[in-house]
XYZ file of C-alpha atoms in Angstrom:
418
model
C 48.419 -35.681 -27.434
C 46.453 -32.015 -26.630
C 42.561 -34.065 -27.952
C 43.550 -36.375 -25.029
C 45.024 -33.696 -22.834
C 41.810 -31.831 -23.502
C 39.561 -35.760 -22.449
C 41.757 -35.918 -19.859
C 40.889 -32.775 -18.243
C 37.295 -32.627 -18.942
C 37.206 -36.652 -17.743
C 38.338 -35.056 -14.291
C 36.657 -31.934 -14.244
C 33.285 -34.620 -14.454
C 34.708 -36.661 -11.810
C 35.741 -33.947 -9.327
C 32.260 -34.006 -8.757
C 30.233 -35.373 -7.104
C 27.588 -37.344 -7.024
C 25.279 -34.829 -4.829
C 27.122 -31.434 -6.317
C 26.101 -32.444 -9.595
C 22.730 -32.636 -8.635
C 22.742 -29.847 -5.991
C 20.204 -26.799 -6.083
C 20.100 -23.090 -6.214
C 18.882 -22.076 -2.993
C 17.097 -18.635 -3.267
C 16.727 -16.119 -0.614
C 13.332 -15.128 0.041
C 12.736 -11.731 2.532
C 9.598 -10.985 2.970
C 8.111 -7.482 5.364
C 5.311 -8.690 8.582
C 3.703 -11.886 6.853
C 4.857 -14.336 8.959
C 3.437 -16.335 10.938
C -0.387 -15.030 10.104
C 0.364 -15.821 6.069
C 2.626 -18.496 5.792
C 0.522 -21.536 5.513
C -0.105 -18.794 1.873
C 3.739 -17.847 1.241
C 4.883 -21.388 1.663
C 2.199 -23.089 -0.387
C 3.128 -21.373 -3.803
C 7.050 -21.879 -2.815
C 6.189 -25.411 -2.594
C 4.064 -24.971 -5.938
C 6.957 -22.881 -7.584
C 9.631 -25.552 -6.564
C 7.780 -28.474 -7.832
C 7.622 -26.865 -11.084
C 11.655 -26.095 -10.881
C 13.171 -28.869 -8.851
C 16.289 -27.655 -9.541
C 15.483 -24.508 -7.181
C 14.970 -24.403 -3.402
C 13.288 -21.216 -1.794
C 14.596 -20.425 1.917
C 11.545 -18.264 2.984
C 12.013 -15.586 6.030
C 10.407 -13.287 6.734
C 12.432 -9.293 8.549
C 9.440 -7.311 10.490
C 10.894 -3.949 11.493
C 14.514 -4.765 11.205
C 14.443 -5.587 6.678
C 14.556 -2.375 5.246
C 18.827 -1.675 7.768
C 19.058 -5.732 7.503
C 18.730 -4.894 3.193
C 21.412 -2.595 3.632
C 24.423 -4.203 5.867
C 23.821 -7.389 4.277
C 24.024 -5.702 0.471
C 27.043 -3.673 2.049
C 29.129 -7.068 3.432
C 28.279 -8.491 -0.194
C 25.811 -10.833 1.062
C 21.518 -10.150 -0.368
C 19.299 -11.813 -0.489
C 17.713 -12.937 -4.157
C 14.450 -12.244 -3.930
C 13.019 -9.470 -1.288
C 9.376 -7.706 -0.619
C 10.129 -4.288 -0.957
C 6.853 -0.810 -0.625
C 7.065 1.628 -2.071
C 9.112 4.785 -0.420
C 11.985 1.875 -0.074
C 12.268 0.368 -3.710
C 12.879 4.547 -4.066
C 15.378 4.563 -1.662
C 17.226 1.493 -2.763
C 17.089 2.162 -6.136
C 19.086 5.364 -5.552
C 21.099 3.377 -3.515
C 22.090 1.247 -6.726
C 21.238 -1.470 -4.724
C 19.057 -3.110 -7.426
C 18.267 -4.516 -10.902
C 15.618 -3.097 -13.553
C 13.821 -5.471 -13.994
C 12.217 -3.547 -17.400
C 15.305 -4.368 -18.506
C 15.664 -8.374 -17.344
C 12.375 -9.245 -18.138
C 11.407 -7.166 -21.341
C 8.621 -5.738 -23.283
C 6.111 -8.047 -21.799
C 6.901 -6.719 -18.340
C 3.670 -4.210 -18.552
C 1.104 -6.605 -20.243
C 1.943 -8.826 -16.707
C 1.171 -5.588 -14.875
C -1.164 -2.823 -14.277
C 0.208 0.109 -15.693
C -0.645 2.487 -12.223
C 1.572 -0.379 -9.935
C 4.039 -0.561 -12.046
C 5.161 3.090 -11.165
C 4.102 2.749 -8.581
C 7.722 0.993 -8.773
C 9.581 3.004 -12.012
C 12.558 5.601 -10.357
C 13.691 7.427 -13.803
C 11.899 5.344 -15.599
C 13.487 2.722 -14.344
C 11.051 -0.255 -13.416
C 12.981 -1.949 -10.026
C 9.736 -3.796 -8.143
C 7.516 -6.620 -9.942
C 4.500 -5.422 -7.950
C 3.177 -7.940 -5.346
C -0.308 -6.156 -3.540
C -1.327 -3.042 -3.499
C -4.208 -1.458 -0.066
C -6.326 1.544 -0.612
C -6.586 5.117 1.323
C -9.830 4.865 0.970
C -12.048 1.709 -1.494
C -15.268 1.476 0.144
C -16.974 3.256 2.721
C -19.816 1.342 5.076
C -22.290 2.254 7.176
C -23.862 2.398 9.314
C -27.886 2.585 7.684
C -29.866 3.232 10.634
C -28.204 6.003 11.198
C -27.885 7.361 8.472
C -32.123 6.703 8.235
C -32.126 9.189 11.270
C -30.895 11.477 10.205
C -32.940 11.452 7.171
C -30.120 11.077 3.825
C -31.661 9.767 1.398
C -28.471 10.068 -1.608
C -25.262 9.265 -0.276
C -22.243 10.778 -0.389
C -19.878 10.129 -4.093
C -17.849 13.447 -4.318
C -15.906 14.889 -1.580
C -18.085 18.054 -1.965
C -21.048 15.550 -0.837
C -19.415 13.847 1.869
C -19.087 17.277 3.610
C -22.586 17.926 3.527
C -23.552 14.850 4.771
C -21.592 15.469 7.188
C -22.787 18.112 8.330
C -26.277 16.785 8.337
C -25.413 13.291 10.582
C -23.735 15.558 13.164
C -27.164 18.319 12.583
C -30.045 15.621 12.901
C -27.922 12.792 15.390
C -25.775 13.398 17.426
C -23.353 11.096 16.042
C -20.573 12.104 13.709
C -20.770 11.486 10.173
C -17.321 11.106 8.489
C -13.961 10.867 10.324
C -10.945 11.916 7.469
C -7.837 10.445 7.674
C -5.526 14.291 8.660
C -2.763 13.275 10.794
C -1.269 9.872 10.785
C 1.947 8.811 11.871
C 2.323 7.633 8.876
C 3.008 11.371 7.643
C 2.004 13.406 5.506
C -1.546 12.702 5.597
C -2.838 15.226 4.473
C -0.792 15.738 1.307
C -3.673 12.005 0.436
C -6.634 14.897 0.433
C -5.009 16.937 -2.139
C -4.124 14.575 -3.854
C -8.187 13.149 -3.883
C -8.558 17.036 -4.390
C -6.460 16.569 -8.459
C -3.343 19.137 -6.181
C -0.638 18.627 -7.825
C 1.963 18.180 -4.343
C 5.479 18.969 -6.375
C 6.723 20.142 -9.548
C 10.006 19.724 -10.523
C 12.479 20.126 -7.660
C 9.830 22.807 -5.727
C 6.872 21.772 -3.310
C 3.782 24.132 -5.055
C 1.249 22.259 -2.198
C 0.712 25.950 -0.875
C -1.701 27.959 -3.269
C -5.281 29.225 -2.580
C -6.459 26.507 -3.915
C -4.689 24.548 -1.809
C -4.905 26.277 1.492
C -8.786 26.837 0.652
C -9.102 23.171 1.094
C -7.331 22.600 4.199
C -9.686 25.374 5.442
C -12.788 23.385 4.321
C -10.768 20.853 6.977
C -10.393 23.067 9.660
C -14.058 24.583 9.509
C -15.525 21.109 10.181
C -12.974 20.352 12.533
C -13.399 23.888 14.732
C -17.588 23.216 14.292
C -17.434 20.095 15.638
C -18.842 18.095 12.399
C -15.241 15.747 12.374
C -13.712 14.292 15.536
C -11.264 16.529 17.782
C -9.585 13.090 18.755
C -8.211 13.002 15.178
C -5.372 14.925 15.735
C -4.390 12.833 18.721
C -5.524 9.267 17.442
C -4.998 7.189 13.960
C -7.994 8.015 11.461
C -8.825 4.763 10.972
C -8.721 3.646 14.784
C -10.596 6.338 15.514
C -12.706 5.808 12.745
C -13.957 1.819 13.839
C -13.885 2.778 17.726
C -16.121 5.817 17.090
C -18.719 3.215 14.258
C -18.197 0.536 16.384
C -20.390 2.256 19.640
C -22.568 3.701 17.454
C -20.903 7.637 17.074
C -20.002 7.368 13.444
C -21.794 7.202 10.866
C -18.949 5.572 8.310
C -16.265 4.455 8.077
C -14.111 4.974 4.524
C -11.060 1.610 4.222
C -11.164 -1.946 3.245
C -12.902 -4.328 4.185
C -10.939 -5.119 7.252
C -12.414 -1.694 8.650
C -15.449 -4.258 9.431
C -14.266 -6.949 11.017
C -13.882 -5.434 14.602
C -17.458 -4.664 14.789
C -18.542 -8.033 13.638
C -16.669 -9.290 16.827
C -18.220 -6.768 18.888
C -21.486 -4.754 17.761
C -23.685 -7.230 15.946
C -26.003 -4.920 15.195
C -24.656 -2.530 13.838
C -22.856 -4.428 11.919
C -25.781 -6.584 10.553
C -26.940 -2.511 9.819
C -23.765 -1.871 7.681
C -24.047 -1.443 3.918
C -21.223 -1.338 1.363
C -20.227 1.381 -1.740
C -17.973 2.784 -2.709
C -16.011 5.377 -1.035
C -16.597 9.265 -2.312
C -13.767 10.910 -4.407
C -12.574 14.178 -5.191
C -12.388 16.062 -7.508
C -9.159 14.432 -8.910
C -11.370 11.301 -8.912
C -8.714 8.960 -7.696
C -8.236 6.006 -5.484
C -5.014 6.917 -3.997
C -3.076 3.869 -2.005
C 0.160 2.263 -1.626
C 1.645 -0.480 -2.589
C 4.048 -3.854 -2.546
C 6.783 -5.039 -4.759
C 8.880 -7.723 -5.022
C 13.214 -6.554 -6.087
C 15.966 -8.278 -7.500
C 19.013 -6.374 -6.353
C 22.695 -6.848 -8.659
C 24.581 -8.983 -6.382
C 22.039 -11.349 -5.557
C 23.849 -14.881 -5.705
C 21.412 -16.006 -8.299
C 19.351 -13.761 -10.884
C 17.932 -15.064 -13.462
C 16.433 -17.838 -10.782
C 15.483 -15.292 -9.240
C 14.426 -13.309 -11.417
C 11.442 -16.764 -11.908
C 10.950 -17.309 -8.759
C 9.477 -13.679 -8.351
C 7.161 -13.808 -11.494
C 5.624 -16.411 -9.941
C 4.872 -15.704 -6.802
C 3.423 -11.963 -8.292
C 1.531 -13.991 -10.981
C -2.654 -13.091 -11.501
C -3.477 -16.306 -9.667
C -0.917 -16.319 -7.188
C -1.884 -12.197 -5.866
C -5.625 -13.748 -6.721
C -5.086 -16.290 -4.601
C -3.932 -13.792 -1.739
C -7.120 -11.581 -2.454
C -8.933 -14.458 -1.349
C -7.659 -14.637 2.472
C -6.534 -11.128 3.023
C -8.424 -8.023 1.485
C -5.543 -6.611 0.029
C -5.883 -5.102 -3.975
C -4.032 -7.651 -6.741
C -1.903 -5.525 -9.518
C -1.388 -8.082 -11.660
C -3.223 -6.756 -15.051
C -6.516 -8.702 -15.467
C -6.774 -9.911 -11.497
C -9.926 -7.689 -12.020
C -11.508 -10.440 -14.382
C -11.623 -13.499 -11.492
C -15.563 -14.665 -10.864
C -14.116 -14.520 -7.120
C -14.970 -10.723 -7.707
C -17.916 -10.233 -8.850
C -19.357 -13.077 -6.267
C -18.072 -11.685 -3.753
C -19.101 -7.863 -4.804
C -22.971 -9.873 -4.566
C -22.684 -10.721 -1.617
C -25.079 -9.752 1.100
C -22.788 -9.734 3.838
C -20.629 -5.418 4.540
C -17.127 -7.788 4.604
C -17.695 -9.871 1.830
C -19.427 -7.502 0.014
C -16.209 -4.927 0.684
C -13.728 -7.468 -0.031
C -15.330 -8.308 -4.127
C -15.421 -4.540 -3.633
C -12.062 -3.824 -3.417
C -9.556 -6.425 -4.911
C -11.037 -6.070 -8.465
C -9.988 -2.026 -8.918
C -6.569 -2.699 -8.620
C -6.280 -0.712 -12.550
C -7.585 2.370 -10.920
C -4.758 2.086 -7.747
C -1.980 5.562 -7.492
C 0.547 6.287 -5.028
C -0.540 9.339 -3.126
C 2.511 10.223 -2.586
C 5.316 10.435 -4.661
C 8.260 9.175 -3.624
C 10.552 11.229 -1.209
C 14.832 10.891 -0.841
C 14.115 12.685 2.982
C 10.343 11.192 3.630
C 10.484 11.427 7.495
C 12.519 14.895 7.635
C 9.424 15.855 5.548
C 6.679 15.199 6.265
C 6.859 15.936 10.320
C 8.002 19.329 8.642
C 4.422 19.295 6.990
C 2.481 17.428 9.504
C 3.463 20.099 12.188
C 2.056 23.040 10.395
C -0.803 20.496 9.790
C -1.214 20.830 13.203
C -0.723 24.320 13.559
C -3.020 25.290 11.111
C -6.353 22.852 13.026
C -5.226 24.119 16.530
C -4.926 27.803 15.166
C -1.741 28.820 16.165
C -1.455 29.635 12.025
C -3.405 30.548 9.164
C -3.670 27.289 6.610
C -1.797 30.137 3.925
C 1.094 30.473 5.913
C 1.263 27.413 7.180
C 1.458 25.923 3.760
C 3.664 27.822 3.065
C 6.614 27.198 5.623
C 5.883 23.774 4.868
C 6.759 24.450 1.296
C 9.375 26.609 2.892
C 10.675 23.329 4.650
C 9.946 21.518 1.818
C 12.538 23.051 -0.719
C 15.242 23.796 1.844
C 15.353 19.135 1.693
C 15.088 18.861 -1.678
C 18.223 20.640 -2.859
């Protein structure tokens, strides 16, 4: 009798599922950040390849842009989170601290460390746990494009390879040509820009819960840049304009000898001044005493309450695998963060190109293993960056000494980190 009831129950259960329901695919919601519409073809192409390999899964691609963080928090609070989300270093830290994210180290297992560069994984590690699969990254510095006509006019015989040499180079170019030799980022709108200078020089920012960027060594570095600013060796507009934007403007006008950044820095030059573009050559950017390449990155995270965590992980790993990261780098100069990307023949071929943008793309794309996040995740970055930047500006404008400005900024940070 029991056997008959069991058979009947099973039969009814099967009968209750219509053929359409039985074959209903899993629907993943995938949120990206500022990638649509420019990169729709790439994103949709990868999704199509994933769906072909996994016929039981469909991916709904939604680009959230400037509202992503707030919409993510709201969706989690309402119990309706997406399955896979594109976050950056700081937002991953905040979401992990709030308990929103899946521990991907535990979900993927030991193989995780073989899939991505260690530095990239460390960018998305919070309290020893990995919460993001590294997707793509960018360098703060990267390569240095230079106007070879201006360099020759200045009588420079060896390009700078260190920050100290770059300072000497900038002085020589300004003295011999009247053009600026260098436009370093000292106070960009993103906040805390000069902290990256300290990282480049191998100086610590935080130790435990204490800001330590106010040592005499830090003050000497800051003072050296203030001296360049006061002597008009670097542009005065650096306190008012983003360094990247100002560099593009001045370089295109023949008023600046170098641009430090990614290959995209030369797009405007190529479009607006073909003579200067033709005179441009590319080499690696000078390194500070810390001998690191600072930058930032993007990752894919999976909310703890994701409706389909197993399928979400499968998709996130596919989207961030080496082949798909390298394919992305071929259409936009991002830095792949999947292990082994540097061995792709595309980058070697690009590095040997005579075209400045192609050469820069090859040099940047193969350098992902050396990328480190400049500034550690902060719990209150907006207020902390403002306190730091206000004091840096005061020092450049002579309202405070370099040491006093850093002391005041450190005091503000320490009160906010309690």
